[in-house]
Coordinates of C-alpha atoms in Angstrom, one line a residue:
Chain A
X707 CA 236.8 171.8 109.8
X708 CA 233.7 169.9 110.4
X709 CA 232.6 167.0 107.8
X710 CA 229.1 166.3 109.6
X711 CA 226.5 169.2 109.8
X712 CA 223.2 168.8 111.5
X713 CA 219.8 169.9 110.9
X714 CA 218.0 171.2 112.6
X715 CA 220.0 173.0 115.0
X716 CA 217.9 173.2 117.9
X717 CA 214.4 171.2 118.5
X718 CA 211.3 171.7 121.2
X719 CA 209.2 169.0 121.6
X720 CA 206.6 167.6 123.7
X721 CA 207.3 164.1 126.0
X722 CA 205.6 161.8 123.9
X723 CA 206.2 163.2 120.3
X724 CA 209.0 161.8 117.6
X725 CA 212.4 163.7 117.2
X726 CA 214.1 163.5 113.7
X727 CA 217.5 165.0 113.2
X728 CA 219.3 165.1 110.0
X729 CA 223.3 164.6 109.2
X730 CA 225.0 165.5 105.8
X731 CA 228.3 164.9 105.2
X732 CA 230.9 165.6 102.4
X733 CA 232.6 162.7 101.9
X734 CA 232.9 159.2 101.3
X735 CA 233.0 157.3 104.5
X736 CA 233.5 153.9 106.0
X737 CA 230.8 154.5 108.9
X738 CA 229.0 157.0 110.6
X739 CA 228.0 157.3 114.5
X740 CA 226.0 159.1 116.6
X741 CA 226.6 160.5 120.1
X742 CA 224.5 162.4 122.9
X743 CA 226.0 165.0 125.2
X744 CA 224.4 166.0 128.4
X745 CA 225.6 169.7 129.0
X746 CA 228.5 170.2 130.2
X747 CA 229.8 166.2 130.1
X748 CA 231.1 164.0 128.1
X749 CA 229.9 162.2 124.6
X750 CA 228.1 159.2 125.0
X751 CA 227.6 156.6 121.8
X752 CA 224.6 156.0 120.8
X753 CA 225.2 154.2 117.3
X754 CA 227.3 153.2 114.7
X755 CA 225.9 152.3 111.1
X756 CA 228.2 151.3 108.2
X757 CA 228.5 152.3 104.7
X758 CA 226.8 149.2 103.5
X759 CA 223.9 149.5 105.8
X760 CA 221.0 151.6 104.8
X761 CA 219.0 151.5 108.6
X762 CA 219.9 150.4 112.2
X763 CA 217.4 150.4 115.4
X764 CA 218.8 150.5 118.9
X765 CA 215.9 150.4 121.3
X766 CA 214.0 153.8 121.2
X767 CA 216.8 155.1 118.1
X768 CA 216.0 154.2 114.3
X769 CA 219.5 155.5 112.2
X770 CA 219.2 155.8 108.4
X771 CA 222.0 156.1 106.0
X772 CA 222.0 157.1 102.4
X773 CA 225.5 157.1 101.4
X774 CA 224.1 158.8 97.5
X775 CA 223.0 161.6 99.3
X776 CA 225.7 161.8 101.9
X777 CA 223.3 162.6 105.0
X778 CA 221.6 160.2 107.8
X779 CA 219.2 160.7 110.1
X780 CA 218.1 160.0 113.8
X781 CA 214.8 159.4 114.8
X782 CA 213.9 159.2 118.7
X783 CA 210.7 157.8 119.3
X784 CA 208.1 158.3 122.0
X785 CA 210.6 160.9 123.0
X786 CA 211.3 161.8 127.0
X787 CA 212.7 164.4 129.2
X788 CA 215.7 162.4 129.9
X789 CA 216.4 162.4 126.1
X790 CA 217.4 166.3 126.7
X791 CA 220.5 166.6 125.2
X792 CA 223.0 167.5 122.1
X793 CA 223.2 165.2 119.1
X794 CA 226.2 164.8 117.2
X795 CA 226.9 162.9 114.1
X796 CA 230.2 162.3 113.3
X797 CA 232.3 160.4 110.8
X798 CA 235.4 158.6 110.4
X799 CA 238.5 161.1 109.9
X800 CA 241.1 158.1 109.4
X801 CA 240.9 154.2 107.9
X802 CA 240.8 152.8 111.5
X803 CA 237.4 155.2 112.0
X804 CA 238.7 155.6 115.5
X805 CA 239.3 159.3 114.8
X806 CA 235.8 161.2 114.1
X807 CA 235.3 164.4 112.6
X808 CA 231.9 165.9 114.6
X809 CA 229.3 168.5 113.4
X810 CA 227.8 171.3 115.2
X811 CA 224.9 168.9 116.9
X812 CA 221.3 169.3 117.4
X813 CA 220.0 170.8 120.7
X814 CA 217.1 168.8 121.4
X815 CA 214.4 170.0 124.3
X816 CA 212.3 167.5 125.3
X817 CA 209.2 168.9 127.4
X818 CA 206.8 167.3 130.1
Chain B
X639 CA 234.5 148.2 134.2
X640 CA 236.2 151.6 134.6
X641 CA 235.4 154.5 132.6
X642 CA 237.6 157.1 131.1
X643 CA 238.4 160.0 133.6
X644 CA 239.9 163.3 133.4
X645 CA 241.7 165.5 135.6
X646 CA 241.3 168.4 136.5
X647 CA 237.8 169.3 136.1
X648 CA 237.8 172.9 135.5
X649 CA 241.4 174.9 134.9
X650 CA 242.0 178.7 134.9
X651 CA 245.4 179.6 133.0
X652 CA 246.6 183.3 131.9
X653 CA 247.4 183.8 128.4
X654 CA 251.3 182.6 127.6
X655 CA 250.8 180.0 130.3
X656 CA 251.5 176.3 129.8
X657 CA 249.1 173.7 130.5
X658 CA 248.7 170.0 131.4
X659 CA 245.7 167.9 131.2
X660 CA 245.5 164.0 131.9
X661 CA 243.3 161.2 130.9
X662 CA 242.8 157.7 132.0
X663 CA 241.5 155.3 129.6
X664 CA 238.7 152.5 130.1
X665 CA 240.3 149.5 131.2
X666 CA 240.9 147.4 127.9
X667 CA 241.3 150.4 125.3
X668 CA 244.7 150.6 123.8
X669 CA 243.7 154.0 121.9
X670 CA 243.4 157.3 123.4
X671 CA 242.1 160.6 121.1
X672 CA 241.9 164.2 122.3
X673 CA 239.2 166.6 121.0
X674 CA 238.1 170.2 121.9
X675 CA 235.0 171.3 122.3
X676 CA 234.7 175.4 121.9
X677 CA 231.4 176.3 123.3
X678 CA 228.2 175.6 121.1
X679 CA 230.3 173.6 118.4
X680 CA 231.0 169.8 117.9
X681 CA 234.3 168.4 119.2
X682 CA 237.5 169.1 117.3
X683 CA 239.9 165.9 117.1
X684 CA 243.2 167.1 118.1
X685 CA 245.0 163.9 117.9
X686 CA 245.4 160.2 118.5
X687 CA 247.7 157.7 120.3
X688 CA 248.4 154.2 119.9
X689 CA 250.7 152.4 121.3
X690 CA 252.7 155.2 122.7
X691 CA 252.8 156.8 119.2
X692 CA 251.4 159.4 117.7
X693 CA 248.5 157.9 115.4
X694 CA 246.5 160.8 113.7
X695 CA 246.2 164.6 114.0
X696 CA 243.9 167.0 113.5
X697 CA 244.2 170.8 112.0
X698 CA 246.3 171.8 115.4
X699 CA 249.2 173.7 116.0
X700 CA 252.5 172.0 117.5
X701 CA 252.1 173.5 120.5
X702 CA 249.1 171.4 121.2
X703 CA 250.9 167.8 122.3
X704 CA 250.4 164.8 123.6
X705 CA 251.8 161.5 125.7
X706 CA 250.6 157.8 126.1
X707 CA 251.9 156.1 129.1
X708 CA 252.3 152.4 129.1
X709 CA 249.2 151.7 131.0
X710 CA 247.3 154.0 128.5
X711 CA 247.1 157.1 130.4
X712 CA 247.7 160.0 128.4
X713 CA 248.3 163.9 128.7
X714 CA 247.6 166.7 127.0
X715 CA 250.3 169.5 126.9
X716 CA 249.4 173.1 125.7
X717 CA 252.2 175.4 125.3
X718 CA 251.7 179.6 125.1
X719 CA 247.6 179.8 125.9
X720 CA 245.7 181.5 123.7
X721 CA 242.6 183.2 124.7
X722 CA 240.7 180.7 121.6
X723 CA 241.9 178.0 123.7
X724 CA 239.1 178.3 126.3
X725 CA 237.0 175.2 125.8
X726 CA 236.2 171.8 126.9
X727 CA 238.7 169.5 126.2
X728 CA 237.5 165.9 126.1
X729 CA 239.6 162.9 126.1
X730 CA 238.1 159.4 124.6
X731 CA 239.6 156.0 124.5
X732 CA 238.4 152.6 122.4
X733 CA 240.3 149.8 121.8
X734 CA 241.8 150.1 117.9
X735 CA 240.4 147.0 115.4
X736 CA 241.4 146.4 112.3
X737 CA 237.5 147.0 110.8
X738 CA 237.4 150.5 111.7
X739 CA 234.7 150.8 113.8
X740 CA 235.2 150.8 117.7
X741 CA 232.6 153.2 119.5
X742 CA 234.7 156.0 121.4
X743 CA 234.5 156.4 125.2
X744 CA 234.4 159.7 126.6
X745 CA 235.4 161.3 129.6
X746 CA 233.7 164.4 131.1
X747 CA 236.5 166.7 130.0
X748 CA 238.2 169.5 131.7
X749 CA 236.7 172.9 130.9
X750 CA 239.8 175.5 130.4
X751 CA 239.6 179.0 130.9
X752 CA 242.3 181.6 129.5
X753 CA 242.1 184.5 130.6

């Protein structure tokens, strides 16, 4: 079963624009992670935010977490063509947090 | 540091056959997890191994089994293949920490097609 659900399913923007993806989940979590997947390849970890954190930054990435609404957002600023990929949120499946439940992902297309 | 490697990259099998997929974990990692990703879907957790023991399992039948070896490499075995087993199988390694916030490092997967 899917824990996280991303919204929108697909997003098309121009280079230089910002991209925002949202994730909703169902049960309480220890942390939430975002991953990127280029077509047909493995996932790459982007950022992890703990349940007691509200916002986190990493380069052009900004993640927010609202545990009261069970939702998170990923903002990519000044998008580049190389950001074209699928983006997944993932929540911890077990106490250790090393088994994750992924959503269906948002497919981002950045055109130059 | 050596990343996660998976073999083979592509595989075609017939329904009813058995398949073994292999994974070499990133150096320094002691935990390996396997995920199944159907086309257009997110990865689904199959199971995880820590110190050669199964350490959690998702909603997959017993015909999905695994092994982790002392060098932390791993195998995923699937018996009695079904058409719905066609998917990208991803291996991910991590270092299991008590704080529970260890990111996963994924290989590029094995694309399995069952005909």
